[in-house]
Short mmCIF file of C-alpha atoms in Angstrom, two decimals:
data_model
loop_
_atom_site.label_atom_id
_atom_site.label_comp_id
_atom_site.label_asym_id
_atom_site.label_seq_id
_atom_site.Cartn_x
_atom_site.Cartn_y
_atom_site.Cartn_z
CA MET A 232 163.28 4.77 -4.20
CA ASN A 233 163.84 6.67 -7.35
CA GLU A 234 161.61 8.08 -10.07
CA ASN A 235 161.88 5.02 -12.28
CA SER A 236 160.12 2.82 -9.72
CA LYS A 237 156.95 4.83 -10.35
CA GLU A 238 157.25 4.24 -14.10
CA SER A 239 157.31 0.44 -13.78
CA PRO A 240 154.91 -0.53 -10.98
CA ASP A 241 154.35 -3.98 -12.52
CA LEU A 242 157.74 -5.07 -11.19
CA VAL A 243 156.70 -4.70 -7.55
CA GLN A 244 152.94 -5.17 -7.52
CA LEU A 245 151.66 -8.32 -5.85
CA SER A 246 148.50 -10.01 -7.06
CA GLU A 247 145.56 -10.40 -4.70
CA ALA A 248 146.27 -14.12 -4.32
CA GLU A 249 149.91 -13.40 -3.45
CA LYS A 250 148.83 -10.76 -0.95
CA LYS A 251 146.41 -13.14 0.78
CA ARG A 252 149.02 -15.92 0.87
CA LEU A 253 151.61 -13.52 2.26
CA ILE A 254 149.26 -12.20 4.94
CA ARG A 255 148.21 -15.71 5.99
CA SER A 256 151.81 -16.93 6.12
CA THR A 257 153.04 -13.88 8.03
CA ARG A 258 150.30 -14.12 10.61
CA ARG A 259 150.83 -17.87 10.98
CA THR A 260 154.49 -17.34 11.86
CA ASP A 261 153.92 -14.36 14.13
CA LEU A 262 156.35 -14.52 17.03
CA ARG A 263 153.52 -14.11 19.55
CA ARG A 264 151.99 -17.38 18.35
CA ILE A 265 155.28 -19.24 18.53
CA ILE A 266 156.07 -18.01 22.04
CA GLY A 267 152.49 -18.64 23.16
CA ALA A 268 152.62 -22.20 21.85
CA LEU A 269 155.89 -22.86 23.65
CA PHE A 270 154.47 -21.51 26.91
CA LEU A 271 151.39 -23.70 26.51
CA ILE A 272 153.39 -26.86 25.74
CA TYR A 273 155.81 -26.37 28.63
CA GLY A 274 152.98 -25.22 30.89
CA VAL A 275 151.06 -28.44 30.27
CA LEU A 276 154.17 -30.54 30.94
CA VAL A 277 155.10 -28.70 34.14
CA THR A 278 151.49 -28.71 35.40
CA ILE A 279 151.25 -32.46 34.82
CA MET A 280 154.49 -32.94 36.75
CA GLY A 281 153.05 -30.85 39.57
CA ILE A 282 149.86 -32.91 39.66
CA VAL A 283 151.48 -36.34 39.31
CA ASP A 284 154.13 -35.93 42.01
CA PRO A 285 153.23 -33.02 44.30
CA ALA A 286 155.06 -34.42 47.35
CA THR A 287 158.47 -34.02 45.71
CA ASP A 288 157.89 -30.32 45.04
CA ALA A 289 156.67 -29.59 48.53
CA ALA A 290 159.63 -31.36 50.14
CA LYS A 291 162.19 -29.38 48.15
CA THR A 292 160.53 -25.95 48.35
CA GLY A 293 159.27 -25.79 51.93
CA GLY A 294 155.66 -26.73 51.26
CA LEU A 295 155.15 -24.83 48.02
CA HIS A 296 153.94 -26.82 45.00
CA ILE A 297 156.24 -24.98 42.62
CA ASN A 298 155.69 -27.14 39.51
CA LEU A 299 151.93 -26.79 39.78
CA TRP A 300 152.01 -23.00 40.25
CA THR A 301 154.69 -22.48 37.61
CA GLY A 302 152.79 -24.65 35.12
CA ILE A 303 149.56 -22.76 35.71
CA SER A 304 151.29 -19.41 35.30
CA MET A 305 152.92 -20.62 32.06
CA LEU A 306 149.49 -21.67 30.76
CA VAL A 307 148.14 -18.21 31.59
CA ALA A 308 151.13 -16.54 29.89
CA GLY A 309 150.65 -18.67 26.75
CA GLY A 310 146.97 -17.79 26.69
CA LEU A 311 147.79 -14.10 27.02
CA PHE A 312 150.17 -14.29 24.04
CA PHE A 313 147.42 -15.85 21.91
CA LEU A 314 144.91 -13.26 23.14
CA TRP A 315 147.35 -10.47 22.26
CA ASP A 316 147.78 -11.90 18.77
CA LYS A 317 144.01 -12.19 18.32
CA LEU A 318 143.19 -8.68 19.58
CA ALA A 319 146.05 -6.84 17.83
CA PRO A 320 147.05 -8.66 14.64
CA VAL A 321 149.68 -7.23 12.32
CA PRO A 322 147.83 -4.90 9.90
CA GLU A 323 147.48 -6.22 6.35
CA GLU A 324 148.72 -2.91 4.92
CA ASP A 325 151.99 -3.18 6.85
CA ILE A 326 152.62 -6.74 5.66
CA VAL A 327 151.95 -5.89 2.00
CA ALA A 328 153.93 -2.62 2.12
CA SER A 329 156.90 -4.40 3.67
CA ALA A 330 156.85 -7.14 1.02
CA GLU A 331 156.53 -4.63 -1.82
CA SER A 332 159.44 -2.55 -0.50
CA VAL A 333 161.56 -5.70 -0.38
CA GLU A 334 160.61 -6.41 -4.00
CA ILE A 335 161.58 -2.84 -4.97
CA LYS A 336 164.97 -3.24 -3.33
CA LYS A 337 165.50 -6.57 -5.09
CA ALA A 338 164.60 -5.00 -8.43
CA GLU A 339 166.95 -2.08 -7.80
CA GLY A 340 169.74 -4.48 -6.88
CA GLU A 341 169.22 -6.48 -10.06
CA GLY A 342 169.31 -3.30 -12.15
CA LYS A 343 165.68 -3.59 -13.26
CA LEU A 344 164.77 -0.17 -11.86
CA GLY A 345 166.78 2.80 -13.06
#
């Protein structure tokens, strides 16, 4: 950043509505939520396969119901990803600061700042 960016803060300031929209959108697309959702979806499918046809699993794996246990562990992993996202969300200040720095770089690249 250079000195001129301090002289024209209106080029990079986000309104409160834009900040809230940005925070909501960033948290909605957090990678922990996406991975957690995938684990839950596949966990449900694999668990159902383990419940519906347990004899096939046991015959192939020496008595172990692998689909059932794998599905349950995937459900637990998905739940842990969602819990992690809930207990340690991305701080609002980091999201806003990152977006404003991107706007500063865009303005510098377009020749609007200094």
